[in-house]
């Protein structure tokens, strides 16, 4: 019987904004005027280099960033170094814009909850089931939940940069189960990555996978969760 739920963050409860909108917002704040063609080309290069955290992974990874990329989710410093390095490799204006892009992605405005995230979290709270968010990440995502009014529905946050372990390492899932006060066999992990989130199964947790899709293409991706509980 499921007594508690662990959720992944990006691609499961929230989706980061599209790369072109991300770049446009930062360019506007910096007073940088881009034509539609320049914006599209810049976004394409940022996508190629995987410079948007929570977006696509790099198709091109500069050799000098390999170590930072591998360790990016274990500290705030390594996470920023990896992603600002990718942004600089993709976009010529350099460090100042790369830092602004990185800072933008940590704001609540850069993230949108999936349509069923709040209703499902509220239903879990109504049923008395505790919730943990377990994320491979290099920054504090709590302000994103607060900004969207969802923080009150989460009982614990287990972030790789704080725990010192990242999914699929069972260590981070065990820490989440301990915070929920539950045995792994009583906890369900909900995520979008078969390998990373699947690490919970090695600990004895149940696993439910959802699709990492744009918000408008996944209006009810968490519905199977409630079906499992009925």
C-alpha positions in Angstrom: 0.0 0.0 0.0 1.4 3.4 -1.0 1.7 5.7 2.0 3.9 8.5 0.5 5.0 10.0 -2.8 8.3 11.2 -4.2 8.2 13.5 -7.2 10.8 14.6 -9.6 10.8 18.3 -10.4 11.6 19.2 -14.0 9.5 17.3 -16.5 7.3 15.9 -13.9 5.7 18.7 -11.8 7.1 21.7 -13.7 8.4 22.5 -17.2 10.9 25.1 -17.9 10.1 27.9 -20.4 11.0 27.4 -24.1 14.6 28.4 -25.0 13.5 31.2 -27.3 11.3 32.8 -24.6 14.1 32.4 -22.1 16.6 34.2 -24.3 14.0 36.9 -25.3 13.3 37.7 -21.6 17.0 38.1 -20.7 17.8 40.1 -23.9 14.9 42.5 -23.1 16.1 43.0 -19.5 19.6 43.7 -20.8 18.4 46.2 -23.4 19.7 43.9 -26.2 17.5 44.3 -29.3 17.4 41.1 -31.3 15.6 40.6 -34.6 13.4 37.6 -35.0 16.1 35.9 -37.0 18.7 36.6 -34.4 16.5 35.4 -31.6 15.7 32.1 -33.4 19.4 31.5 -34.3 20.5 32.3 -30.7 17.9 29.9 -29.3 18.9 27.2 -31.7 22.6 27.5 -30.6 21.7 27.5 -26.9 19.6 24.4 -27.5 22.5 22.7 -29.4 24.7 23.3 -26.4 22.1 22.4 -23.8 22.5 25.7 -22.1 19.0 25.9 -20.5 18.9 23.9 -17.3 15.8 21.7 -17.4 15.8 21.8 -21.2 17.4 19.5 -23.7 20.8 18.0 -22.8 23.8 19.2 -24.9 24.3 17.8 -28.4 27.6 19.6 -28.4 29.7 19.5 -25.2 32.9 21.5 -25.2 35.8 19.3 -24.0 36.7 21.8 -21.2 33.3 21.5 -19.6 33.1 17.7 -19.4 34.1 17.5 -15.8 31.8 20.3 -14.7 28.9 18.8 -16.7 29.4 15.4 -15.0 29.4 16.9 -11.5 26.9 19.8 -12.2 24.2 18.6 -9.8 26.4 18.1 -6.8 27.1 21.8 -6.0 25.8 25.2 -6.8 29.2 26.3 -8.0 29.6 23.4 -10.4 26.1 23.8 -11.7 26.6 27.5 -12.5 30.0 26.8 -14.1 28.6 24.1 -16.3 25.6 26.0 -17.6 27.2 29.4 -18.0 30.1 27.8 -19.8 27.6 26.2 -22.2 25.8 29.5 -22.7 29.1 31.3 -23.5 30.1 28.6 -25.9 26.7 29.1 -27.7 26.3 32.8 -27.5 29.1 35.4 -28.3 28.1 38.3 -25.9 29.9 36.5 -23.2 29.9 36.2 -19.4 27.4 38.9 -18.5 24.6 37.5 -20.6 25.5 33.9 -19.6 25.1 34.8 -16.0 21.8 36.6 -16.7 20.5 33.6 -18.5 21.5 31.4 -15.6 19.9 33.7 -13.1 16.6 33.9 -15.1 16.2 30.1 -15.1 16.0 30.0 -11.3 13.0 32.4 -11.1 9.4 31.3 -10.7 8.6 33.1 -14.0 10.8 30.7 -15.9 8.8 27.6 -14.8 5.2 26.5 -15.4 3.5 23.8 -13.4 1.9 21.1 -15.4 -1.9 21.6 -15.4 -2.6 18.6 -13.1 0.3 19.3 -10.7 -1.6 21.4 -8.2 -4.9 19.3 -8.3 -2.9 16.1 -7.7 -0.8 17.6 -4.9 -3.9 18.9 -3.2 -5.6 15.6 -3.5 -2.6 13.9 -1.9 -2.7 16.4 0.9 -6.5 15.8 1.3 -5.8 12.0 1.6 -3.0 12.6 4.2 -0.2 11.3 2.0 3.2 13.0 2.6 5.1 14.3 -0.5 8.8 14.8 -1.1 10.4 16.4 -4.2 13.6 14.6 -5.2 15.6 16.4 -7.8 19.1 16.4 -9.5 19.7 20.1 -9.3 22.3 22.7 -8.4 20.1 25.4 -7.0 17.3 25.9 -4.5 14.0 25.3 -6.2 11.9 26.1 -3.2 11.2 29.6 -4.4 9.7 28.2 -7.6 7.2 26.2 -5.6 6.5 29.2 -3.3 6.0 31.5 -6.4 3.4 29.2 -7.8 1.6 28.6 -4.4 2.6 24.9 -4.2 5.2 25.0 -1.4 2.5 24.3 1.2 1.8 21.0 -0.5 5.3 19.6 -0.2 6.6 18.1 3.0 10.3 17.7 2.1 12.8 18.6 -0.6 15.8 16.4 -1.3 18.1 18.2 -3.7 21.2 16.6 -5.0 23.3 19.7 -4.4 22.3 19.5 -0.7 22.3 15.8 -0.2 25.6 15.2 -1.9 24.2 12.4 -4.0 22.2 12.4 -7.2 19.7 10.1 -8.8 19.9 7.1 -9.5 22.0 6.7 -6.4 19.7 5.0 -3.8 21.2 7.3 -1.2 19.1 10.3 -2.2 15.9 8.1 -2.3 16.7 6.6 1.1 17.1 10.1 2.5 13.7 11.1 1.1 12.0 8.0 2.6 13.6 8.8 5.9 12.3 12.4 5.8 8.8 11.1 5.1 9.2 8.6 7.9 8.3 5.7 5.6 9.9 2.4 4.5 10.8 2.4 0.8 8.3 -0.3 0.0 5.6 2.1 1.1 6.7 5.0 -1.2 6.0 5.6 -4.9 8.5 7.6 -7.0 7.0 9.6 -9.9 9.4 10.9 -12.5 10.1 11.3 -16.2 13.6 9.6 -16.5 13.7 5.8 -16.5 17.3 5.7 -15.5 17.6 8.5 -12.9 14.2 8.1 -11.3 14.3 4.4 -11.7 17.0 4.3 -9.1 14.2 4.3 -6.5 13.2 0.8 -7.6 16.6 -0.5 -6.5 15.7 0.6 -3.0 12.3 -1.1 -3.1 10.1 1.8 -4.0 7.4 1.6 -6.6 7.9 3.6 -9.8 5.6 5.6 -12.1 7.0 7.2 -15.2 5.4 10.3 -16.9 6.3 11.9 -20.2 8.6 15.0 -20.3 6.4 17.0 -22.7 5.6 20.7 -23.2 2.9 21.8 -20.8 0.2 22.1 -23.5 0.8 18.5 -24.6 0.5 16.8 -21.2 -2.6 18.2 -19.5 -3.2 15.1 -17.3 0.1 13.1 -17.1 -0.3 12.5 -13.4 -3.7 11.0 -13.6 -2.4 7.4 -13.3 -1.0 8.3 -9.9 -4.5 8.8 -8.4 -5.7 5.7 -10.2 -3.0 3.7 -8.4 -4.2 5.0 -5.1 -7.9 4.2 -5.6 
